[in-house]
CSV table of C-alpha atoms in Angstrom, one decimal:
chain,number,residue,atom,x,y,z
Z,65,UNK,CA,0.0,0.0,0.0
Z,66,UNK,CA,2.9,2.5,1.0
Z,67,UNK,CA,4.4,2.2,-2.4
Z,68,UNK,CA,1.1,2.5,-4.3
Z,69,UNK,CA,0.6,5.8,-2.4
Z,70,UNK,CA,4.5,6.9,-3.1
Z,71,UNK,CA,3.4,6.5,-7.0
Z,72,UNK,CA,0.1,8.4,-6.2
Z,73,UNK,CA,2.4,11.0,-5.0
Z,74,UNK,CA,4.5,11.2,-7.9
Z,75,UNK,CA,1.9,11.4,-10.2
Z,76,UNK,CA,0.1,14.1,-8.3
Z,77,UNK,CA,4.2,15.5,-8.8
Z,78,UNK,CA,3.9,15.0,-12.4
Z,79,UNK,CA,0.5,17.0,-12.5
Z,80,UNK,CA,1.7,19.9,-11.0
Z,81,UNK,CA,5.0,20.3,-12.1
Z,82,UNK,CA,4.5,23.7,-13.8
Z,83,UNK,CA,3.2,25.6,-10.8
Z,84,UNK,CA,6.2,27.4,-9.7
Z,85,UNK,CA,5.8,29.2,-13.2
Z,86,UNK,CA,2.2,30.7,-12.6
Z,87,UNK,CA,3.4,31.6,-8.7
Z,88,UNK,CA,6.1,33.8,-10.4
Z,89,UNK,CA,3.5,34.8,-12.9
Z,90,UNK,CA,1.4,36.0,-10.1
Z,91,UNK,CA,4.2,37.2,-7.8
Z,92,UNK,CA,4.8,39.9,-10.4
Z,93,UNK,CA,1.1,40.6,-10.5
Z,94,UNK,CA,0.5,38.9,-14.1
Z,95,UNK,CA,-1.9,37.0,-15.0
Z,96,UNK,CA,-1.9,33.2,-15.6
Z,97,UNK,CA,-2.6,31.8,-18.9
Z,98,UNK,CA,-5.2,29.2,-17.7
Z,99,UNK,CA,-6.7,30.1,-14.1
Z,100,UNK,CA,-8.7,26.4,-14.2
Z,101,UNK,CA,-5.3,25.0,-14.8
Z,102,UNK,CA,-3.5,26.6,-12.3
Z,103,UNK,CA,-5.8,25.4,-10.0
Z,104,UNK,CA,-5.5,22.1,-10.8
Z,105,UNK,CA,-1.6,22.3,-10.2
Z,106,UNK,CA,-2.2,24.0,-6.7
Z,107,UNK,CA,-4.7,20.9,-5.9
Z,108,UNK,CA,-2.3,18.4,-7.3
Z,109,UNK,CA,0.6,19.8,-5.2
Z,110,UNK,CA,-1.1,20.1,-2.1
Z,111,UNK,CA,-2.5,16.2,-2.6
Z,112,UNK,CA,1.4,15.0,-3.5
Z,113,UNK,CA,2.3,16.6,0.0
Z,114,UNK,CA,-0.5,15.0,1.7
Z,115,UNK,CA,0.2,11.6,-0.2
Z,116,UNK,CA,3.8,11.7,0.9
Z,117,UNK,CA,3.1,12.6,4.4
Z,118,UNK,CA,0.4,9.9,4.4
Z,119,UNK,CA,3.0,7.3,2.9
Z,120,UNK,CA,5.3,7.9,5.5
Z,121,UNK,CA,3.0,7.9,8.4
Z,122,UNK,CA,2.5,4.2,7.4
Z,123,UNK,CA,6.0,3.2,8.3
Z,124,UNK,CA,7.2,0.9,10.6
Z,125,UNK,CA,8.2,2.2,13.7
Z,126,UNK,CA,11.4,0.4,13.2
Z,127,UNK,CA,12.3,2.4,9.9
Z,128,UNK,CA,11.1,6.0,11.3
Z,129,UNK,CA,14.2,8.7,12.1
Z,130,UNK,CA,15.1,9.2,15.8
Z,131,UNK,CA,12.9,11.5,17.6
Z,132,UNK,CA,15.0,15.2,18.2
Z,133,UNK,CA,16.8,17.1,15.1
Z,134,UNK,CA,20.7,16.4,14.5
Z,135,UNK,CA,23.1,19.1,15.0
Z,136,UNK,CA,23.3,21.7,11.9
Z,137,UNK,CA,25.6,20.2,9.7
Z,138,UNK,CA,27.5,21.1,5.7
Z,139,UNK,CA,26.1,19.0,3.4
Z,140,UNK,CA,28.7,16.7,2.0
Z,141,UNK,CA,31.4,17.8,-0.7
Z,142,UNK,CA,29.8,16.4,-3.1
Z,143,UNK,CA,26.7,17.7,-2.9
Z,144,UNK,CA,28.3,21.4,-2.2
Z,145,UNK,CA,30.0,20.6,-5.9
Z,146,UNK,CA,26.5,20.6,-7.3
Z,147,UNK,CA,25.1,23.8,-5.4
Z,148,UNK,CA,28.5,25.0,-7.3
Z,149,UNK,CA,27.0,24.0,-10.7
Z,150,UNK,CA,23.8,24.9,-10.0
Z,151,UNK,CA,24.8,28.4,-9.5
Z,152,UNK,CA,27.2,28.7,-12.0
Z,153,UNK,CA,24.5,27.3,-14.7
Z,154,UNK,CA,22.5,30.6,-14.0
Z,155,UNK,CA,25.1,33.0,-15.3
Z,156,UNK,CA,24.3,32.9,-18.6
Z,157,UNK,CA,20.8,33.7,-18.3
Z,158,UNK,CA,21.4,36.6,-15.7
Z,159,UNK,CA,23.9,37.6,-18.2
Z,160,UNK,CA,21.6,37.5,-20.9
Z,161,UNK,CA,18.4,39.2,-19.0
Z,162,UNK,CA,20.9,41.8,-17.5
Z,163,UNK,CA,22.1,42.7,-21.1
Z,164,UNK,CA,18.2,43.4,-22.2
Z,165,UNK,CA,17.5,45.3,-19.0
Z,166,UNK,CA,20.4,47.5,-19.5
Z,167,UNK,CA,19.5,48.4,-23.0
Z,168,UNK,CA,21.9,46.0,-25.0
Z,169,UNK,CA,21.6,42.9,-27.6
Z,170,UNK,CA,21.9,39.4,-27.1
Z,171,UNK,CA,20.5,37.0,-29.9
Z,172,UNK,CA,20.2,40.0,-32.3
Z,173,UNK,CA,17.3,41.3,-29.9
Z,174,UNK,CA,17.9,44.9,-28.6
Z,175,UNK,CA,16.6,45.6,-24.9
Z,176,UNK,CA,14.0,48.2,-26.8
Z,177,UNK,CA,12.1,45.2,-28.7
Z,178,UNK,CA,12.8,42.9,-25.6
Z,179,UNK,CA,10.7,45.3,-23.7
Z,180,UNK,CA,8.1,46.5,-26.2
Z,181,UNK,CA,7.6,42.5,-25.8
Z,182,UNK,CA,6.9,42.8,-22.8
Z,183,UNK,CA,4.4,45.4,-23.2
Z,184,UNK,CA,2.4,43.7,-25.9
Z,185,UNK,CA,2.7,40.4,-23.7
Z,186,UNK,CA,0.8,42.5,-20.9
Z,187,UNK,CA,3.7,42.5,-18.5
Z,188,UNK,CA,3.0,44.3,-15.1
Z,189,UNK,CA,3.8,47.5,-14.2
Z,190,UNK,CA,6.3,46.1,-11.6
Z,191,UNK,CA,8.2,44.4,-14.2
Z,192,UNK,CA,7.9,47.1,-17.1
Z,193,UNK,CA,9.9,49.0,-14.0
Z,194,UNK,CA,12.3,46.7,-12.9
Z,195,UNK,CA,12.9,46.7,-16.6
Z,196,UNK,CA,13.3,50.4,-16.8
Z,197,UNK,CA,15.6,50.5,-13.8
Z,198,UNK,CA,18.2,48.0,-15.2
Z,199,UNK,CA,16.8,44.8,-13.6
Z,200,UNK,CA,14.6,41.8,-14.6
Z,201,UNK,CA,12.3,39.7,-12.4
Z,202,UNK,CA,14.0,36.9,-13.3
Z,203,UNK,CA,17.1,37.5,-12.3
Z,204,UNK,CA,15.4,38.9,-9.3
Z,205,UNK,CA,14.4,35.5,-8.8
Z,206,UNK,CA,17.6,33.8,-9.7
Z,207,UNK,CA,19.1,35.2,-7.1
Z,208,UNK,CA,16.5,34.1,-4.7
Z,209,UNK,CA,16.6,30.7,-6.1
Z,210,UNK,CA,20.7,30.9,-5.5
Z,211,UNK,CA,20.0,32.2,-1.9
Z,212,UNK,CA,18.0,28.9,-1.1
Z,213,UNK,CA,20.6,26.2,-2.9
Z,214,UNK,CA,23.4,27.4,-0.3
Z,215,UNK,CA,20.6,27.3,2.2
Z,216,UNK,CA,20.6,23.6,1.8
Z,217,UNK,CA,24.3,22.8,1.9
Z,218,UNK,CA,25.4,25.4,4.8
Z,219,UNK,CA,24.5,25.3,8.4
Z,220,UNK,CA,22.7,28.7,7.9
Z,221,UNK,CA,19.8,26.9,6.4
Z,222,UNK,CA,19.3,24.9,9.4
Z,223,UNK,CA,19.6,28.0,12.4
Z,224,UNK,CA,19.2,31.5,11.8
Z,225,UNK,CA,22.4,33.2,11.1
Z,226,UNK,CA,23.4,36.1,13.2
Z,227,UNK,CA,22.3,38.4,10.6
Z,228,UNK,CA,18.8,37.8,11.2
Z,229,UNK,CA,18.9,39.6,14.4
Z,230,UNK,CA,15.6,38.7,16.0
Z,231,UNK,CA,15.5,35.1,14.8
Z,232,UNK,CA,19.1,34.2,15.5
Z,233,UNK,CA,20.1,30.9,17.3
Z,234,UNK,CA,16.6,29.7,16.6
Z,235,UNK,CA,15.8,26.7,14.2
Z,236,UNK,CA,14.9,27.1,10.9
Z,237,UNK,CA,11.3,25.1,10.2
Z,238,UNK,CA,12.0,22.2,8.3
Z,239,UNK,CA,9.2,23.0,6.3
Z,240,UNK,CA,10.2,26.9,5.3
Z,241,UNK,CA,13.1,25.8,3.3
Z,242,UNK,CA,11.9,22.6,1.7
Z,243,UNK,CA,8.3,23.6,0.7
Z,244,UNK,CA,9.9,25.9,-2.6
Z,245,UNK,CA,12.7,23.0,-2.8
Z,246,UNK,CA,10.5,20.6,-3.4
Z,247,UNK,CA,8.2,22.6,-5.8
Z,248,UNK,CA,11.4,24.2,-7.4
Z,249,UNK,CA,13.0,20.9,-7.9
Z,250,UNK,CA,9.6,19.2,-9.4
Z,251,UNK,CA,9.4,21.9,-12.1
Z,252,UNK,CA,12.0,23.0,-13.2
Z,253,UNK,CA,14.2,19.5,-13.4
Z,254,UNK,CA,11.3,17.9,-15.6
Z,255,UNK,CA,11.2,21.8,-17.7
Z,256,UNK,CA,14.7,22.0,-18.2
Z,257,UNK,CA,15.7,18.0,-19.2
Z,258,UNK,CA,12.2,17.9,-21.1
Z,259,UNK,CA,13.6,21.4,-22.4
Z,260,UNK,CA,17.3,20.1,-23.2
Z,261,UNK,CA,16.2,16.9,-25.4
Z,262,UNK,CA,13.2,19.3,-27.5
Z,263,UNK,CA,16.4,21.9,-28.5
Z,264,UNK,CA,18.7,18.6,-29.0
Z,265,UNK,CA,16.0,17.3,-31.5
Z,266,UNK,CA,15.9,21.1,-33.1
Z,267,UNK,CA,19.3,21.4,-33.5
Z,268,UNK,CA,20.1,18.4,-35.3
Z,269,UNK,CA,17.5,19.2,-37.5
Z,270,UNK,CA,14.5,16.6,-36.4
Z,271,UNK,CA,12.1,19.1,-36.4
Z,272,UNK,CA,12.1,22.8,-36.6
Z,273,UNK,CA,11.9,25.0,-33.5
Z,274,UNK,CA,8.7,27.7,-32.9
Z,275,UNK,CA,10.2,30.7,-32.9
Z,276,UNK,CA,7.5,32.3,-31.6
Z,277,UNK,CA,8.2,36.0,-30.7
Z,278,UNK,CA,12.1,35.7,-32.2
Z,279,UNK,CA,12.5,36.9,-35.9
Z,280,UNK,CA,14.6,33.3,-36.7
Z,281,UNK,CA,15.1,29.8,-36.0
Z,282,UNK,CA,18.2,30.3,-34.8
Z,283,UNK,CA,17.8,33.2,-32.3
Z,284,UNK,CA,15.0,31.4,-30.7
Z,285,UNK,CA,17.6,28.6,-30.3
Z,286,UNK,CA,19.9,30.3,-28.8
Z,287,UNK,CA,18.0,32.0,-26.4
Z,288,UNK,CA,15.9,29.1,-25.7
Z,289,UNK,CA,19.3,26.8,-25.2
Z,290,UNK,CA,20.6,29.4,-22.6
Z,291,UNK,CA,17.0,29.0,-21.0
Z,292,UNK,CA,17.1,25.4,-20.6
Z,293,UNK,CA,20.2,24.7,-19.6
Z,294,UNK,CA,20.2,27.3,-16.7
Z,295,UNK,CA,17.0,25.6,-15.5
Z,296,UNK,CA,18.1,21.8,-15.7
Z,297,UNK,CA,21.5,22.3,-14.6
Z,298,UNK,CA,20.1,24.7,-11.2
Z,299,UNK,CA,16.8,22.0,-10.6
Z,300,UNK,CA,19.1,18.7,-10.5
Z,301,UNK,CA,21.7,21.1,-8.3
Z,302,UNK,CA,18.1,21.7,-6.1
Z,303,UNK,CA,16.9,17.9,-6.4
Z,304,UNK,CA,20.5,17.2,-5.1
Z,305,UNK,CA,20.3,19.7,-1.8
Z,306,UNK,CA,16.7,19.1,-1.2
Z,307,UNK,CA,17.4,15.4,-0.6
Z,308,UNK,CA,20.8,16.1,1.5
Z,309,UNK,CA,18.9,18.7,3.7
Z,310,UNK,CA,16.4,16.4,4.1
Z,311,UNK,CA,18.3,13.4,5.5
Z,312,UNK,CA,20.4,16.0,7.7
Z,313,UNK,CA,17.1,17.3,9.4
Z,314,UNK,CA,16.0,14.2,10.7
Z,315,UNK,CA,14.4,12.9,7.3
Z,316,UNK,CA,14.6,9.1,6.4
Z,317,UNK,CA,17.6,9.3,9.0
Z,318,UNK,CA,20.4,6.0,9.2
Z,319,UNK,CA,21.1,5.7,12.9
């Protein structure tokens, strides 16, 4: 029964793998394309998290982790190697957005057509501004996204750094960290691998690319190959830390 609800759970996973998309869509106070569909994502989320907690309620008592929470602890070399990559895999695209915020080219697109795009798209006014001052929401959110990767593989994701003044010393919740890990890791991992084998197919000619908004095939590649591999390389890098906080916490611990 416990591995029948464990696939439940990953197909609920499956279902809603897109949502971090339309919470960023909304974050920046656009709308989503579908609002049926993004409540369908938010229902199949919340039912993987109430699967999995359901699956592992059913454990033996035998196999459950050791009451109390281990000391904060680095997540293993290894693991710190892929928070490295992860990062790392984000610099293009930050390059790239910060280059069309800042009024430059990239991909034979100027930052002027990048944002009357964004304009005609029906962009908020918080991001036509961001876009105005020299930033982009998406790096915004990079950033953010960086910020919780090292949050996994340092000690300062487990107790409140000094620099949190009122909340130092105290323990972080298990559940602040690894609720937008796990709904990071779920979407973008399956985006950007799903993403990397389409642009494989395109570039060796399989089948063309839509270029949508780009004036050629091979801007759109370009752009869309910067995209994807930013995403893949920083949602394995998340997959990776969320599973290493996890056992450190106290989840599925060895004894």
């Amino acid at each position: 029964m416990t591995r029948v609800l464990w696939l439940l759970c990953g197909l609920a996973g499956v279902a809603s793998w897109s949502l971090l998309m339309d919470v960023v869509t909304l974050l920046f106070g656009q709308a989503v394309d579908s609002v049926p569909d993004a409540v369908h994502k938010a229902l199949a989320a919340v039912g993987a998290l109430l699967l999995a907690g359901t699956a592992r309620a059913r454990r033996p008592l035998a196999d459950r982790p050791a009451p109390g929470r281990p000391a904060p602890s680095s997540a293993p070399a290894t693991v710190q190697l892929a928070a490295w990559a992860g990062s790392l895999a984000f610099l293009p695209y930050v390059v790239m957005k910060l280059i069309w915020a800042s009024g430059g080219s990239f991909a034979g697109v100027s930052g002027d057509e990048m944002y009357a795009s964004y304009v005609h798209n029906g962009s908020s006014g918080l991001w036509l501004a961001l876009e105005r001052w020299g930033l982009d929401g998406t790096v915004l959110l990079a950033a953010i996204g960086v910020f919780l990767l090292w949050g996994l593989v340092r000690p300062w994701g487990q107790v409140f750094p000094c620099w949190t003044l009122p909340l130092r010393g105290r323990a972080v919740p298990r559940w602040l960290p690894l609720t937008p890990a796990l709904i990071g890791a779920a979407t973008l991992v399956p985006y950007g691998l799903v993403g990397i084998g389409y642009l494989s197919l395109c570039s060796a000619g399989v089948f063309g690319i839509r270029q949508g908004e780009w004036a050629t095939p091979g801007q759109a590649l370009q752009v869309a190959w910067v995209g994807a591999c930013a995403f893949a390389g920083y949602g394995v890098a998340l997959a990776v830390a969320t599973r290493s906080y996890w056992r450190r916490t106290g989840g599925d611990r060895v004894s």
